[in-house]
XYZ file of C-alpha atoms in Angstrom:
347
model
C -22.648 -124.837 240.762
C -23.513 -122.055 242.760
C -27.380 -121.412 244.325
C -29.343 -118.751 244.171
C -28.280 -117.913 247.986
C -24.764 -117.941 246.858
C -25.732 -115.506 244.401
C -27.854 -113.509 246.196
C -25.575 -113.293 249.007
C -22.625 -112.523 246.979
C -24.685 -109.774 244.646
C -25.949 -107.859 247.825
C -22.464 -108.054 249.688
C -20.392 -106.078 246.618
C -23.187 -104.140 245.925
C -22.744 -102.640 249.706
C -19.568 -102.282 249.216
C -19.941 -100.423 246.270
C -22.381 -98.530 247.981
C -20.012 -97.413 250.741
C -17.033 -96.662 248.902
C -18.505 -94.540 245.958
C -20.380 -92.527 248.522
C -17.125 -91.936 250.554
C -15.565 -91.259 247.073
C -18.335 -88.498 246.105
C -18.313 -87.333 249.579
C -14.541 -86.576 249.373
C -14.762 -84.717 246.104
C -17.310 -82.600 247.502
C -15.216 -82.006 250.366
C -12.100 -81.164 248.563
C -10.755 -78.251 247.262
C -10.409 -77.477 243.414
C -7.957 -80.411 241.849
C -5.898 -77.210 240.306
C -3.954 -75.067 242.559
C -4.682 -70.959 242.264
C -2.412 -69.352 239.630
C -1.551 -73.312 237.319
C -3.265 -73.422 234.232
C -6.792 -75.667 234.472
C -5.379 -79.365 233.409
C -7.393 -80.107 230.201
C -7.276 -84.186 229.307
C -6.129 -85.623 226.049
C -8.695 -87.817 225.689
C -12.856 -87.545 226.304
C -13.548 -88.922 229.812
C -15.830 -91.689 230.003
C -19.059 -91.553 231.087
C -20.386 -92.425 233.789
C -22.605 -95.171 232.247
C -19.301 -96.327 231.128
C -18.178 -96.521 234.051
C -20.640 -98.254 235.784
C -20.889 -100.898 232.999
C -17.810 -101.803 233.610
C -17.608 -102.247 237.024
C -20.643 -104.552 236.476
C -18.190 -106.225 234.336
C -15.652 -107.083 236.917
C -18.209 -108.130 239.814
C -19.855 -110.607 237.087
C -16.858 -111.954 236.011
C -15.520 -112.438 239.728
C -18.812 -114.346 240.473
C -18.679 -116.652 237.701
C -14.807 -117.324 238.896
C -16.155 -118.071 241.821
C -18.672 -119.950 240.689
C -16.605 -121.791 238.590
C -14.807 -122.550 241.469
C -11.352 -121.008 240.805
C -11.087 -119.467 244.056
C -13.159 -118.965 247.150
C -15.828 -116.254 247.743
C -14.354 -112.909 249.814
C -13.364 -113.640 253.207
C -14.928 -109.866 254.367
C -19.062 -110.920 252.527
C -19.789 -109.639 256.576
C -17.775 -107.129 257.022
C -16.451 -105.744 260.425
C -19.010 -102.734 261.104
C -17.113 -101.267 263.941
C -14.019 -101.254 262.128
C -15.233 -100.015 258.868
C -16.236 -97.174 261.032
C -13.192 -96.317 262.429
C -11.467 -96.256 259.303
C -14.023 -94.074 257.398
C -13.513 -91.328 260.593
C -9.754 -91.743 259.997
C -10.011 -91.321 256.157
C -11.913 -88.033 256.637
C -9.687 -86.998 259.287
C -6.663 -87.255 257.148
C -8.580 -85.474 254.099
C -8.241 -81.977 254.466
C -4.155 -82.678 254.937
C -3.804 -84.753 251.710
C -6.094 -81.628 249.789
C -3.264 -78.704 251.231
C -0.559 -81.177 249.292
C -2.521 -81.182 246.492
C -3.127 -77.407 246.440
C 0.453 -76.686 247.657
C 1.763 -79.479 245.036
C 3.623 -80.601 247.948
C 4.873 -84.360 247.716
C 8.459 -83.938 248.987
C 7.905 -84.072 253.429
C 8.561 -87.603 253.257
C 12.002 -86.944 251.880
C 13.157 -83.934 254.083
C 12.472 -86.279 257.068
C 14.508 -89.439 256.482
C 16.635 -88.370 253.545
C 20.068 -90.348 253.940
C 18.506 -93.464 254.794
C 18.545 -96.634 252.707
C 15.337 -95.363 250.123
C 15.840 -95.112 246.889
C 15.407 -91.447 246.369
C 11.694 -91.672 243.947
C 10.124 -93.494 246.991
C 10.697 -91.070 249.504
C 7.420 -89.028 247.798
C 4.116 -88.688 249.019
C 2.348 -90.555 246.290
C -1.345 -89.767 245.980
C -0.374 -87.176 248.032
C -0.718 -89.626 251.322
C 0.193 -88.454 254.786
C 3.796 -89.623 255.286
C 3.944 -91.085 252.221
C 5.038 -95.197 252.610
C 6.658 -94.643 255.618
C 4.240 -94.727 258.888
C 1.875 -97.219 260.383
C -0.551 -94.308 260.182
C -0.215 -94.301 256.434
C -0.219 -97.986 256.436
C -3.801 -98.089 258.663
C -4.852 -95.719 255.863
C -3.892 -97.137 252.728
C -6.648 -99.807 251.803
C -9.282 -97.880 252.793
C -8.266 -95.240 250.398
C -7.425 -97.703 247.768
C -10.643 -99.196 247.827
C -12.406 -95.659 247.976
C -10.584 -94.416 244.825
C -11.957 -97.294 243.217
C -15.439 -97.400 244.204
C -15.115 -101.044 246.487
C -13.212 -102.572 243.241
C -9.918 -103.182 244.042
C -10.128 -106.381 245.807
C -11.717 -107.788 243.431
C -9.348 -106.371 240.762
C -6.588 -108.123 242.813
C -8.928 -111.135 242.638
C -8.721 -111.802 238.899
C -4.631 -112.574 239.572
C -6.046 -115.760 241.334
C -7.154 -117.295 238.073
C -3.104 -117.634 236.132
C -1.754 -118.645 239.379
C -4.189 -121.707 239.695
C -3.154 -122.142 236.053
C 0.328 -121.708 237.192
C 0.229 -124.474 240.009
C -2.374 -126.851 238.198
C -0.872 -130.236 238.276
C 1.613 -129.880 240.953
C 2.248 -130.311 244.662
C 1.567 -126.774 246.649
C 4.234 -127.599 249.060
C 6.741 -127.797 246.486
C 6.441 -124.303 244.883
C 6.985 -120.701 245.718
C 5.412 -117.350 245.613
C 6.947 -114.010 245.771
C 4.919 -111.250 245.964
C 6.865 -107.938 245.274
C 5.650 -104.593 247.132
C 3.048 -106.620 249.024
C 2.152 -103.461 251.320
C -0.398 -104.620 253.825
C -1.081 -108.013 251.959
C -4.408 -108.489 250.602
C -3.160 -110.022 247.580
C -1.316 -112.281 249.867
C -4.268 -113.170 251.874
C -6.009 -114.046 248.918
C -3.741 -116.174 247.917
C -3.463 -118.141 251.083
C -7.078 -118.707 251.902
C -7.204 -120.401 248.108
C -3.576 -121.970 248.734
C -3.000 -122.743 251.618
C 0.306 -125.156 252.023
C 1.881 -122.484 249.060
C 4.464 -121.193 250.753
C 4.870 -117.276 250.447
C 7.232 -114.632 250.588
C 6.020 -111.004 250.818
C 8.471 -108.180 250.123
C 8.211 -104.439 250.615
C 10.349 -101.717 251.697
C 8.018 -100.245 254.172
C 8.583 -101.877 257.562
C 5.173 -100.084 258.948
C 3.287 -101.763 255.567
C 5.166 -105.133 256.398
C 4.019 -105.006 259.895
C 0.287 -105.233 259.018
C 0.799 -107.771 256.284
C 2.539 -109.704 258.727
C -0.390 -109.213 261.195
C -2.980 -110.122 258.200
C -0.899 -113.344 257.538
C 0.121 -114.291 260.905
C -2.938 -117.192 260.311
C -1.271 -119.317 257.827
C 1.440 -121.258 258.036
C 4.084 -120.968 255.390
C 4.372 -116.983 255.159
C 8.171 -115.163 255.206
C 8.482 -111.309 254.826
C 11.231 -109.671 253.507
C 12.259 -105.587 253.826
C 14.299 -104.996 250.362
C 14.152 -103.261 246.867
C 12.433 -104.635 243.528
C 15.719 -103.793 242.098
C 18.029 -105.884 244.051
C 16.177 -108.990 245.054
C 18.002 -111.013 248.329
C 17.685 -114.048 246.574
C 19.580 -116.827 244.477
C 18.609 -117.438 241.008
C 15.636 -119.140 240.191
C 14.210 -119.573 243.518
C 10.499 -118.908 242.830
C 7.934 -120.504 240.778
C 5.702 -117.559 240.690
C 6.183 -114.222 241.184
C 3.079 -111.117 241.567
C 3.619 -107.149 241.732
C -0.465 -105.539 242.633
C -0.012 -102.077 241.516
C 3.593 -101.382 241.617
C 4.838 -100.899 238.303
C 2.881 -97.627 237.288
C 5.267 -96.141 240.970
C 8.439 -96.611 239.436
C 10.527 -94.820 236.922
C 12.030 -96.255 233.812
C 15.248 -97.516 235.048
C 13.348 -99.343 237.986
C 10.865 -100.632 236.038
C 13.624 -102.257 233.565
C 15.832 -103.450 237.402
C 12.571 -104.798 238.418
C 11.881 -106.716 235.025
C 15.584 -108.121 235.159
C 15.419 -109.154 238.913
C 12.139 -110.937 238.648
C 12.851 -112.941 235.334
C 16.830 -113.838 237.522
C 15.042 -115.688 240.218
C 11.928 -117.450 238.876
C 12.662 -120.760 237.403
C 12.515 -121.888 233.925
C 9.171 -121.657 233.242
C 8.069 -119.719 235.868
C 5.205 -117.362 235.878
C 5.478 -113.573 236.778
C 1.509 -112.272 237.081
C 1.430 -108.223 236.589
C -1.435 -106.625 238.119
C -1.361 -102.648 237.316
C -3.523 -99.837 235.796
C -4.936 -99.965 232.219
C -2.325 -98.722 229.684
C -3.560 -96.320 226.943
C -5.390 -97.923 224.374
C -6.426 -100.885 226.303
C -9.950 -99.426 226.778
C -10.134 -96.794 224.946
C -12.969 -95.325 226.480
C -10.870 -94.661 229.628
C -7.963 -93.181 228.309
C -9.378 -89.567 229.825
C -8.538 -90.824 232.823
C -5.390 -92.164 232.504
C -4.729 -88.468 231.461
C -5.578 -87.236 234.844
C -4.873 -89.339 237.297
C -1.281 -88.412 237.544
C -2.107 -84.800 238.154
C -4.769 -85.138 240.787
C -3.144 -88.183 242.427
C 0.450 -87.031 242.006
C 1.616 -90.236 240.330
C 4.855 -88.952 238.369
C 5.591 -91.757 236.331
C 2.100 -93.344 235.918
C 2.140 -91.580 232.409
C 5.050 -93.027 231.109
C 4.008 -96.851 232.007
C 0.657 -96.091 230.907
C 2.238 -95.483 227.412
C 5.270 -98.776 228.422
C 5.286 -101.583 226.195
C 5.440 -103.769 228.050
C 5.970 -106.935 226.033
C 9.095 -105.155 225.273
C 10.502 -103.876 228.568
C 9.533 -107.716 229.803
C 10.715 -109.279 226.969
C 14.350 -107.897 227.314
C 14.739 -109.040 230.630
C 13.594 -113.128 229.079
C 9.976 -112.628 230.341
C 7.637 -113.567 227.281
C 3.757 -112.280 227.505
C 1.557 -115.210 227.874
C -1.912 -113.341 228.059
C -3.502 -109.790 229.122
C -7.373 -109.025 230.224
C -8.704 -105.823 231.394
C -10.167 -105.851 234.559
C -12.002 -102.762 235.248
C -9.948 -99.731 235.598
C -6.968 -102.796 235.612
C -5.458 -105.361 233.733
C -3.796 -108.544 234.533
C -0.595 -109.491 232.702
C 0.684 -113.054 232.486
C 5.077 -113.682 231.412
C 6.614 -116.779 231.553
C 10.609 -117.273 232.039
C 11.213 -119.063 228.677
């Protein structure tokens, strides 16, 4: 049972956050040029777009529910309630600095640099785009300083808590058993907040993070390097270096809507060969069309103001089915926010 400090504390904390990152999200739209680039037909969405009071209510959701998780003690409160000042700072002059760049791609459509400069090296050839339409795409430890700060700015100071809500299938997962004895694999773990999370509620779970950016890897490696029982890995979704059913539980935070169809399916089969029987795969990725219907507006534009070329086809995946094929069975699924979690179990 929590006290009114703890809520107090925690309420004036996210709010803060909040704060921050929505102004440095309204600050960058004002900043930015028109979304549409001279001479391309306006974009005109599908769907109504939500309301801000929608919005907002939401949101509200997701902070509420990761209080009472917390409260219910299913994992710890955020390690960063007292953020580093100096260093939030620094990042928010780097994030504007690297603004006006990311708006000429936009304008320009341009999403292809990252390829012209290390084409013929071991990428497959959809990663080697600047997504979101980053500065050096995946591939620099200046996009890697970057990325969560942008992350969390695109989603108004949600998206740690969003990764949060992943915390609550994987206690489920491990209830019962010995820590030491299982294993974790978190695909595309970038910088690793998820795996940080997961650490500072687990502690003697051992961990292995896998990406394909060695700059990303580096800071996740830096970000773990104060826990025992972390490994990092450089290698594909779609080829995992690892024997059959070597993990208990495996994660992917905001992966899936990145890869193409074929990938996607690679991914499903790879994940499903090395879990064990009865081992848990927990999906955390961006709502899927009809999920909350008031949202669906946005899952219209997103792709064309973020560049995300095959965000529209998961949003519209089934994935029970493209899980299911691979001998991954759908356990459960809760929005979270602009989010959802997705549980699968190796049956």
């Amino acid at each position: 049972m929590s006290s009114l400090y703890d809520r107090l504390r925690y309420t004036l904390a996210q709010g803060a956050r909040v704060t921050f990152y929505a102004g440095h999200y309204l600050a960058a739209r004002r900043l930015s040029g028109p979304k549409t680039p001279p001479g391309e037909p306006v974009f005109v969405p599908e769907h109504p777009l939500p309301t801000a009071a929608e919005i907002y209510r939401a949101l509200i959701a997701l902070f509420e529910r990761d209080f009472a998780n917390i409260e219910a003690g299913l994992y710890a409160p955020p390690h960063d309630m007292r953020p580093d000042l100096r260093a939030l700072i620094a990042a928010s002059r780097d994030f504007f600095r690297d603004l006006p760049q990311a708006d000429a791609r936009r304008l320009a459509r341009a999403h292809q640099e990252v390829f012209d400069t290390v084409r013929g090296q071991s990428y497959p050839r959809y990663y080697l785009q600047n997504f979101h339409y980053q500065t050096d795409g995946w591939l620099s430890e200046r996009s890697a300083a970057l990325y969560d700060f942008q992350v969390e700015t695109l989603f108004s100071g949600a998206a740690d808590a969003m990764r949060r809500q992943a915390l609550v299938p994987l206690r489920a997962a491990l209830a019962g058993r010995d820590q030491r004895r299982a294993r974790l694999l978190d695909l595309a773990c970038g910088t690793g907040r998820f795996l940080r999370f997961v650490k500072e509620n687990f502690p003697r779970l051992p961990t292995v993070g896998l990406d394909l950016s060695p700059a990303y890897l580096a800071r996740a490696e830096a970000a773990l390097a104060p826990f025992s029982r972390t490994d990092f890995v450089r290698a594909n979704v779609e080829t995992l270096p690892f024997e059959a059913e070597e993990f208990d539980v495996a994660s992917a935070v905001f992966l899936f809507h990145e890869l193409p169809g074929k990938a996607r399916a690679a991914a499903a089969r790879e994940i499903a060969r090395v879990l064990r029987p009865g081992g848990r795969f927990l999906l955390v990725d961006s709502l899927q069309y009809g999920d909350e219907p008031a949202f669906d507006g946005l899952l219209d534009t997103f792709p064309v103001n973020f560049h995300e070329p095959y965000f529209t086809a998961y949003a519209r995946e089934d994935l029970r089915a493209l899980f299911g094929a691979a001998g991954l069975a759908l356990v459960e699924t809760r929005p979270a926010f602009l989010s959802k979690v997705a549980v699968f179990e190796k049956r």
